[in-house]
Amino acid sequence: MVAPVVLVIAVIIGYPLVRGLYLSLTDATEANVARDIGMNHIPATYTFVGLDNYTAVLSDGVFWSRLGWTVVWTVACVGITFALGLTLANLLNRKMKGRTFYRLALILPWAIPAFISVFTWRLLYNEKHGLLNKLLQGGGIDAIPWLNDPTWAKLSVIVVNVWLGVPFMLVALLGGLQSIPGELYEAAEMDGANAWQRFRNITVPSLRSVSSTVILLSTIWTFNMFPVIFLLTRGGPGDATEILVTYAYRLSFVDSPRNFSSSAAWGVLILLMLSAVAVVYRRALRKQGEVW
Amino acid sequence: MRRRGIAATALVAGLALTATACGGDGGGDQKSGGELSGTVTFWDTSNDAEKATYKELAEGFEREHPKVDVKYVNVPFGEANAKFKNAAGGNSGAPDVMRTEVAWVADFANLGYLAPLDNTPALDKNEDYVEQAAGSTRFKGKTYAAPQVMDTLGLFYNKKLLEEAGVEVPKTFDELKDAAKKIKSKTGATALYLRGDDPYWFLPYLYGEGGDMVEAKGKKVLIDDPEGVRAFATIKDLVDSKAAVTDATDGQENQLKALKDGDVAMAIDGPWDIEGALAGKEFKDKGNLGVAPVPGGSKAQGSPQGGWNLSVYAGSGNLDASYEFVKYMSSAKVQQKTTEKLSLLPTRKSVYEVPSVKDNEMVKFFRPAVEKAVERPWIAEGNSLFEPIKVQMNKVLTGSATPDQAAKATGDAYRKLLKDYK
């Protein structure tokens, strides 16, 4: 009965993966792959070039400097999102008036299509006409060049990504919290444990399997979070907010003819890095006694 | 195979490529009794102020050919190139006819996406085209487009503000810098809006120093010559001395708004924004909008030659109607209407003789300007020369690269792109 699984995996993951790997070892571009466009027939003229694409990417300083910022971006986004999500989930896990309303309100960022959110943020960030600077001016503070200064732009993209990411963390962690039996807390309370001790010794360990999963997922998503960066700053100003995937996009899809092979090489490298992260992370968890 | 190739690449790279499905398979080039029929999907790239006029003109084709259904689609300029490539390369969703930027023609033709128009009805009365406009339609001995409008950059200025400040229209960027102090103190407005987000606006500074991006004939990269360095230094100086304000994003909207609201006295802009500018409060009196040649640099004065052509997708299922549609959209009659309504420059010599065009203030200014405009290299990679400039001008303006570093980095990027260039 394993056949359907194998088939589906082969079709939707295996083929593109193998094809991408193959392309990354050639010099295929938009100009030399085979295609028929109406009256025009263009034959394939690309050749096998071995690891040339990889050496070109890895010997380019651009790759390493972008990798540095990508790591900072991922760690900052995941860290802040997780901390905020956990705090909010704890607050919402209590019995209080209007709990459903708050929960719904906090899910809202998730309900809006990401590109609409990002464009809205872009309007807010506009240096001269944006709401944020209008508010600051009201308080007598100078306008901040949100997207026009490298450092502010980095902060701005992180803020937007956190805003988009919190609902997911919130929902996942809230689910985790609700699966902890209330008796545990009651017993702890009887034993005289204070709120912090209960959080530290009951909540955190009980949430471990949920949080380890969401952190890994969130890391992978953030590492490859193309839309936020691309739509908000296009990687700018200059290349200040460019992460690996947006840079790969610029290198391979903005220039013409589009360079499929080097794009594939970037893709494979990104995949390798994320796989390595996942493996190391799992090992670390296993050492802590977590079965995942 | 090719389509899957892209899909694979994109998947592995984890890129979010939005496949666009915009009609366009309206086949049926069979003629019934010699009459054209079927659908012609037209991608227009004109801006918000212009699109209503273009839609009306495009649909006017249906009156001449009642059996043809024109599907007008407005595609924002910034997305049009990538969107067309995704659709054309994937053989699905590409339009039959597209309004194509002058630098895109060689690129698309090189990739086999365009139908050659020689000896088709699309090219009508060729000798009537202004030579500068026709230059960009040719690639490797064939013609791949019909010129629709041409343009170049000029200096838009607010006459009232310059008068209040008591300054003349600056002829060079140095004069502009000097005038800036007076303009600021007398009117409170900043002298210039400098488009820091769009590399096309870098060209007047580059040409002004006597530089260029590349020399296509000699296969030489020119941008990292001292002229290029000086061009980067000029934009930096204008912004640092507060003679100009700039932006790294949304420059198109911000510039137009700043000009319309009188926040800036001058802006470098093209005929496509005339309609938009005249809608602003500063230009309720249309006479308040002045247009002058772009200021010069230390060596020369020059702005890039631009414009739009009409090209036919090679995979179109309705070539006959598409050719006719191109012929109609580039006809003297339609060109005259676009000039009357939008003050855009025609590409046909005969249209310039029509009184309503001849007497148009904007045409009077822009026609001689276009004739002097600097021709860009019409090579397949022509459009790709812009991205490296964009990154570096951003960096220079935000202070994260010196003009020297910026020019060098741009030159390096060009050599990577144009493998046989020195």
Short mmCIF file of N, CA and C in Angstrom, two decimals, chain A residues 12 15-17 19-21 23 29-31 33-40 42 60 122 126-129 147-150 224 226-227 232-234 236-239 245-246 248-250 253-260 263-264 267-268 270-271, chain B residues 1-2 4-6 8-9 11-17 81-83 85-86 88-89 91 107 110-116 193 245-250 254 257-258 263 313-315 319 323 380-381 384 387-388 390-391 394-395 398 400 416-417:
data_model
loop_
_atom_site.label_atom_id
_atom_site.label_comp_id
_atom_site.label_asym_id
_atom_site.label_seq_id
_atom_site.Cartn_x
_atom_site.Cartn_y
_atom_site.Cartn_z
N ILE A 12 5.57 14.93 -7.30
CA ILE A 12 5.57 16.34 -6.90
C ILE A 12 6.85 16.79 -6.22
N TYR A 15 10.66 14.52 -9.08
CA TYR A 15 10.99 14.99 -10.42
C TYR A 15 11.55 16.40 -10.43
N PRO A 16 10.84 17.38 -9.82
CA PRO A 16 11.38 18.73 -9.82
C PRO A 16 12.76 18.81 -9.17
N LEU A 17 12.93 18.02 -8.10
CA LEU A 17 14.21 18.06 -7.38
C LEU A 17 15.34 17.57 -8.26
N ARG A 19 15.34 17.30 -11.50
CA ARG A 19 15.46 18.20 -12.64
C ARG A 19 16.25 19.46 -12.25
N GLY A 20 15.95 19.99 -11.07
CA GLY A 20 16.66 21.16 -10.58
C GLY A 20 18.13 20.87 -10.36
N LEU A 21 18.41 19.70 -9.76
CA LEU A 21 19.79 19.29 -9.55
C LEU A 21 20.52 19.19 -10.88
N LEU A 23 19.75 20.68 -13.75
CA LEU A 23 19.92 22.01 -14.34
C LEU A 23 21.09 22.76 -13.70
N THR A 29 20.06 28.55 -19.83
CA THR A 29 19.46 29.85 -19.60
C THR A 29 18.18 29.93 -20.44
N GLU A 30 17.51 31.05 -20.27
CA GLU A 30 16.28 31.26 -21.02
C GLU A 30 16.55 31.22 -22.53
N ALA A 31 17.78 31.53 -22.93
CA ALA A 31 18.08 31.63 -24.36
C ALA A 31 18.49 30.31 -24.98
N VAL A 33 17.54 26.96 -23.83
CA VAL A 33 16.73 25.75 -23.64
C VAL A 33 15.75 25.64 -24.81
N ALA A 34 15.29 24.42 -25.07
CA ALA A 34 14.44 24.21 -26.23
C ALA A 34 13.04 24.75 -26.00
N ARG A 35 12.48 25.36 -27.04
CA ARG A 35 11.09 25.80 -26.91
C ARG A 35 10.50 26.07 -28.29
N ASP A 36 9.19 25.96 -28.36
CA ASP A 36 8.46 26.28 -29.58
C ASP A 36 7.49 27.39 -29.26
N ILE A 37 7.70 28.55 -29.86
CA ILE A 37 6.76 29.64 -29.65
C ILE A 37 6.17 29.95 -31.02
N GLY A 38 4.98 29.44 -31.26
CA GLY A 38 4.35 29.69 -32.55
C GLY A 38 5.26 29.29 -33.69
N MET A 39 5.64 30.28 -34.50
CA MET A 39 6.45 30.00 -35.68
C MET A 39 7.93 29.79 -35.35
N ASN A 40 8.33 30.18 -34.13
CA ASN A 40 9.75 30.10 -33.79
C ASN A 40 10.08 28.80 -33.06
N ILE A 42 13.19 26.94 -31.23
CA ILE A 42 14.57 27.12 -30.77
C ILE A 42 15.03 25.82 -30.15
N ASP A 60 31.89 33.86 -4.60
CA ASP A 60 31.42 35.24 -4.72
C ASP A 60 31.16 35.79 -3.31
N ARG A 122 3.77 48.99 3.49
CA ARG A 122 4.60 49.86 2.70
C ARG A 122 4.04 51.28 2.69
N ASN A 126 5.87 54.81 4.28
CA ASN A 126 6.28 55.86 3.34
C ASN A 126 6.83 57.06 4.10
N GLU A 127 8.03 57.48 3.68
CA GLU A 127 8.74 58.47 4.48
C GLU A 127 8.01 59.81 4.57
N LYS A 128 7.39 60.22 3.47
CA LYS A 128 6.77 61.55 3.49
C LYS A 128 5.28 61.54 3.76
N HIS A 129 4.61 60.51 3.29
CA HIS A 129 3.14 60.53 3.42
C HIS A 129 2.62 59.40 4.28
N LEU A 147 12.21 52.91 4.98
CA LEU A 147 12.70 51.99 3.96
C LEU A 147 13.87 52.56 3.17
N ASN A 148 14.31 53.75 3.52
CA ASN A 148 15.36 54.39 2.74
C ASN A 148 16.71 54.41 3.42
N ASP A 149 16.79 53.80 4.60
CA ASP A 149 18.06 53.74 5.31
C ASP A 149 18.33 52.27 5.60
N PRO A 150 19.54 51.78 5.35
CA PRO A 150 19.79 50.34 5.47
C PRO A 150 19.36 49.77 6.83
N ASN A 224 13.36 31.45 3.97
CA ASN A 224 12.95 31.57 2.57
C ASN A 224 11.82 32.57 2.36
N PHE A 226 10.34 34.99 0.90
CA PHE A 226 10.51 35.84 -0.28
C PHE A 226 9.56 37.04 -0.31
N PRO A 227 8.24 36.82 -0.14
CA PRO A 227 7.30 37.93 -0.39
C PRO A 227 7.52 39.16 0.49
N LEU A 232 8.24 44.47 0.05
CA LEU A 232 8.41 45.65 0.89
C LEU A 232 9.56 46.53 0.43
N THR A 233 10.70 45.93 0.13
CA THR A 233 11.88 46.75 -0.19
C THR A 233 12.55 46.34 -1.49
N ARG A 234 12.11 45.27 -2.12
CA ARG A 234 12.83 44.70 -3.28
C ARG A 234 14.28 44.42 -2.90
N GLY A 236 16.09 46.31 -1.14
CA GLY A 236 16.82 47.56 -1.00
C GLY A 236 16.70 48.14 0.39
N PRO A 237 17.22 49.32 0.66
CA PRO A 237 18.00 50.13 -0.28
C PRO A 237 19.35 49.48 -0.62
N GLY A 238 19.75 49.60 -1.86
CA GLY A 238 20.93 48.88 -2.31
C GLY A 238 20.60 47.40 -2.24
N ASP A 239 21.42 46.64 -1.47
CA ASP A 239 21.05 45.25 -1.26
C ASP A 239 20.99 44.96 0.23
N VAL A 245 17.22 34.03 -0.85
CA VAL A 245 16.27 33.74 -1.93
C VAL A 245 15.96 34.96 -2.78
N THR A 246 15.87 36.14 -2.17
CA THR A 246 15.58 37.30 -3.01
C THR A 246 16.79 37.63 -3.87
N ALA A 248 18.90 35.39 -5.03
CA ALA A 248 18.89 34.40 -6.11
C ALA A 248 17.90 34.81 -7.18
N TYR A 249 16.78 35.33 -6.73
CA TYR A 249 15.77 35.80 -7.68
C TYR A 249 16.32 36.93 -8.53
N ARG A 250 16.94 37.90 -7.88
CA ARG A 250 17.46 39.03 -8.63
C ARG A 250 18.52 38.57 -9.63
N PHE A 253 16.48 36.03 -12.27
CA PHE A 253 15.23 36.32 -12.97
C PHE A 253 15.11 37.77 -13.41
N VAL A 254 15.94 38.65 -12.88
CA VAL A 254 15.86 40.05 -13.29
C VAL A 254 16.72 40.26 -14.53
N ASP A 255 17.89 39.64 -14.52
CA ASP A 255 18.75 39.74 -15.69
C ASP A 255 18.15 38.94 -16.83
N SER A 256 18.47 39.38 -18.04
CA SER A 256 18.00 38.64 -19.19
C SER A 256 19.19 38.26 -20.05
N PRO A 257 19.24 37.06 -20.63
CA PRO A 257 18.30 35.97 -20.45
C PRO A 257 18.36 35.38 -19.04
N ARG A 258 17.23 34.92 -18.56
CA ARG A 258 17.17 34.37 -17.22
C ARG A 258 18.09 33.17 -17.09
N ASN A 259 18.84 33.15 -15.99
CA ASN A 259 19.84 32.12 -15.83
C ASN A 259 19.30 30.97 -14.99
N PHE A 260 18.68 29.99 -15.63
CA PHE A 260 18.05 28.89 -14.90
C PHE A 260 19.08 28.08 -14.12
N SER A 263 20.38 29.83 -11.01
CA SER A 263 19.27 29.89 -10.08
C SER A 263 19.07 28.55 -9.39
N ALA A 264 19.17 27.47 -10.17
CA ALA A 264 19.02 26.13 -9.61
C ALA A 264 20.13 25.85 -8.61
N GLY A 267 19.30 27.45 -5.46
CA GLY A 267 18.21 26.70 -4.82
C GLY A 267 18.74 25.46 -4.11
N VAL A 268 19.62 24.74 -4.78
CA VAL A 268 20.16 23.53 -4.18
C VAL A 268 20.97 23.88 -2.93
N ILE A 270 20.56 26.44 -0.95
CA ILE A 270 19.63 26.83 0.12
C ILE A 270 18.99 25.58 0.73
N LEU A 271 18.61 24.64 -0.14
CA LEU A 271 18.02 23.39 0.32
C LEU A 271 18.99 22.63 1.22
N MET B 1 9.04 20.46 -22.27
CA MET B 1 10.16 20.24 -21.37
C MET B 1 10.59 21.54 -20.73
N ARG B 2 10.58 22.58 -21.53
CA ARG B 2 11.09 23.83 -21.04
C ARG B 2 10.24 24.36 -19.88
N ARG B 4 8.46 22.69 -17.79
CA ARG B 4 8.72 21.95 -16.57
C ARG B 4 10.04 22.36 -15.98
N GLY B 5 10.98 22.64 -16.86
CA GLY B 5 12.30 23.06 -16.39
C GLY B 5 12.18 24.27 -15.48
N ILE B 6 11.38 25.21 -15.90
CA ILE B 6 11.21 26.41 -15.09
C ILE B 6 10.55 26.04 -13.77
N ALA B 8 10.58 23.35 -12.19
CA ALA B 8 11.51 22.65 -11.31
C ALA B 8 12.45 23.64 -10.64
N THR B 9 12.99 24.50 -11.44
CA THR B 9 13.93 25.48 -10.93
C THR B 9 13.29 26.30 -9.84
N LEU B 11 10.67 25.67 -8.07
CA LEU B 11 10.31 24.91 -6.88
C LEU B 11 11.50 24.71 -5.98
N VAL B 12 12.58 24.25 -6.60
CA VAL B 12 13.78 23.96 -5.81
C VAL B 12 14.30 25.24 -5.18
N ALA B 13 14.24 26.31 -5.91
CA ALA B 13 14.74 27.56 -5.37
C ALA B 13 13.80 28.11 -4.32
N GLY B 14 12.62 27.53 -4.22
CA GLY B 14 11.67 28.01 -3.22
C GLY B 14 11.19 29.41 -3.53
N LEU B 15 11.13 29.74 -4.79
CA LEU B 15 10.73 31.10 -5.14
C LEU B 15 9.24 31.17 -5.36
N ALA B 16 8.69 32.28 -4.99
CA ALA B 16 7.27 32.47 -5.20
C ALA B 16 7.04 33.12 -6.54
N LEU B 17 6.89 32.32 -7.53
CA LEU B 17 6.63 32.86 -8.86
C LEU B 17 5.13 32.82 -9.07
N ASN B 81 7.34 43.27 -17.86
CA ASN B 81 8.42 42.50 -18.46
C ASN B 81 8.44 41.06 -17.92
N ALA B 82 8.46 40.92 -16.60
CA ALA B 82 8.52 39.58 -16.00
C ALA B 82 7.25 38.79 -16.31
N LYS B 83 6.13 39.48 -16.28
CA LYS B 83 4.86 38.81 -16.51
C LYS B 83 4.80 38.25 -17.94
N LYS B 85 7.39 37.47 -19.82
CA LYS B 85 8.34 36.38 -19.96
C LYS B 85 7.81 35.08 -19.36
N ASN B 86 7.19 35.19 -18.19
CA ASN B 86 6.62 33.99 -17.57
C ASN B 86 5.58 33.36 -18.49
N ALA B 88 5.05 33.99 -21.87
CA ALA B 88 5.54 33.63 -23.19
C ALA B 88 6.39 32.36 -23.11
N GLY B 89 7.27 32.29 -22.11
CA GLY B 89 8.13 31.13 -21.97
C GLY B 89 7.32 29.87 -21.65
N ASN B 91 4.32 29.36 -22.68
CA ASN B 91 3.35 29.11 -23.75
C ASN B 91 1.90 29.18 -23.28
N ASP B 107 15.47 42.12 -26.44
CA ASP B 107 15.50 41.05 -25.46
C ASP B 107 14.47 39.96 -25.81
N ASN B 110 15.27 38.22 -29.12
CA ASN B 110 16.40 37.32 -28.96
C ASN B 110 15.97 35.97 -28.39
N LEU B 111 14.93 35.99 -27.56
CA LEU B 111 14.46 34.75 -26.93
C LEU B 111 13.41 34.04 -27.78
N GLY B 112 13.08 34.61 -28.92
CA GLY B 112 12.13 33.95 -29.81
C GLY B 112 10.67 34.18 -29.45
N TYR B 113 10.39 35.18 -28.62
CA TYR B 113 9.02 35.41 -28.18
C TYR B 113 8.21 36.28 -29.13
N LEU B 114 8.88 36.97 -30.06
CA LEU B 114 8.15 37.91 -30.90
C LEU B 114 8.07 37.45 -32.35
N ALA B 115 6.98 37.83 -32.99
CA ALA B 115 6.82 37.53 -34.40
C ALA B 115 7.45 38.65 -35.22
N PRO B 116 8.30 38.28 -36.20
CA PRO B 116 8.85 39.33 -37.06
C PRO B 116 7.71 39.99 -37.85
N TYR B 193 13.23 66.84 -7.00
CA TYR B 193 13.00 65.47 -6.55
C TYR B 193 13.91 64.58 -7.40
N VAL B 245 15.54 65.96 -2.74
CA VAL B 245 15.08 64.88 -1.87
C VAL B 245 14.98 63.63 -2.72
N THR B 246 15.06 62.47 -2.06
CA THR B 246 15.05 61.24 -2.82
C THR B 246 14.35 60.14 -2.04
N ASP B 247 14.22 58.98 -2.65
CA ASP B 247 13.55 57.84 -2.03
C ASP B 247 14.13 56.57 -2.61
N ALA B 248 14.12 55.51 -1.82
CA ALA B 248 14.58 54.23 -2.36
C ALA B 248 13.41 53.36 -2.83
N THR B 249 12.18 53.77 -2.48
CA THR B 249 11.00 53.02 -2.94
C THR B 249 9.91 54.01 -3.37
N ASP B 250 8.99 53.53 -4.16
CA ASP B 250 7.80 54.31 -4.54
C ASP B 250 8.11 55.68 -5.14
N ASN B 254 5.78 59.17 -5.32
CA ASN B 254 6.27 60.24 -4.45
C ASN B 254 6.70 61.46 -5.23
N LYS B 257 3.63 63.30 -6.61
CA LYS B 257 2.89 63.96 -5.52
C LYS B 257 3.63 65.20 -5.05
N ALA B 258 4.95 65.06 -4.90
CA ALA B 258 5.75 66.20 -4.43
C ALA B 258 5.66 67.36 -5.41
N ASP B 263 5.74 70.66 -3.12
CA ASP B 263 6.81 70.38 -2.15
C ASP B 263 8.18 70.49 -2.80
N TYR B 313 3.12 38.71 -30.17
CA TYR B 313 3.64 37.46 -29.59
C TYR B 313 3.68 36.38 -30.67
N ALA B 314 4.83 35.73 -30.77
CA ALA B 314 5.01 34.73 -31.83
C ALA B 314 4.03 33.57 -31.69
N GLY B 315 3.60 33.28 -30.46
CA GLY B 315 2.70 32.15 -30.26
C GLY B 315 1.23 32.53 -30.31
N LEU B 319 -2.82 35.64 -35.38
CA LEU B 319 -1.81 36.56 -35.90
C LEU B 319 -2.39 37.62 -36.84
N TYR B 323 -1.80 41.54 -36.31
CA TYR B 323 -1.08 42.45 -37.20
C TYR B 323 -1.92 43.69 -37.50
N ALA B 380 20.34 42.73 -26.72
CA ALA B 380 19.40 41.87 -26.00
C ALA B 380 19.46 42.11 -24.49
N GLU B 381 20.64 42.46 -23.99
CA GLU B 381 20.79 42.63 -22.54
C GLU B 381 20.52 44.07 -22.10
N SER B 384 18.79 44.69 -18.94
CA SER B 384 19.44 44.13 -17.75
C SER B 384 20.53 45.04 -17.22
N GLU B 387 19.51 47.04 -13.49
CA GLU B 387 19.45 46.55 -12.12
C GLU B 387 20.73 46.86 -11.32
N PRO B 388 21.92 46.60 -11.88
CA PRO B 388 23.13 46.93 -11.10
C PRO B 388 23.21 48.42 -10.75
N LYS B 390 20.71 50.38 -10.23
CA LYS B 390 19.71 50.64 -9.17
C LYS B 390 20.29 50.32 -7.80
N VAL B 391 20.89 49.14 -7.69
CA VAL B 391 21.45 48.73 -6.40
C VAL B 391 22.51 49.73 -5.96
N ASN B 394 21.21 53.34 -5.00
CA ASN B 394 20.65 53.22 -3.65
C ASN B 394 21.75 53.29 -2.60
N LYS B 395 22.80 52.52 -2.86
CA LYS B 395 23.89 52.43 -1.89
C LYS B 395 24.60 53.76 -1.73
N THR B 398 22.36 56.21 0.23
CA THR B 398 22.23 55.93 1.66
C THR B 398 23.60 55.91 2.34
N SER B 400 26.12 53.88 1.92
CA SER B 400 26.82 52.63 2.19
C SER B 400 27.81 52.25 1.09
N LYS B 416 30.02 40.54 -15.86
CA LYS B 416 29.46 39.22 -15.58
C LYS B 416 28.30 38.93 -16.54
N LEU B 417 27.54 39.99 -16.82
CA LEU B 417 26.35 39.86 -17.66
C LEU B 417 26.72 39.74 -19.13
#
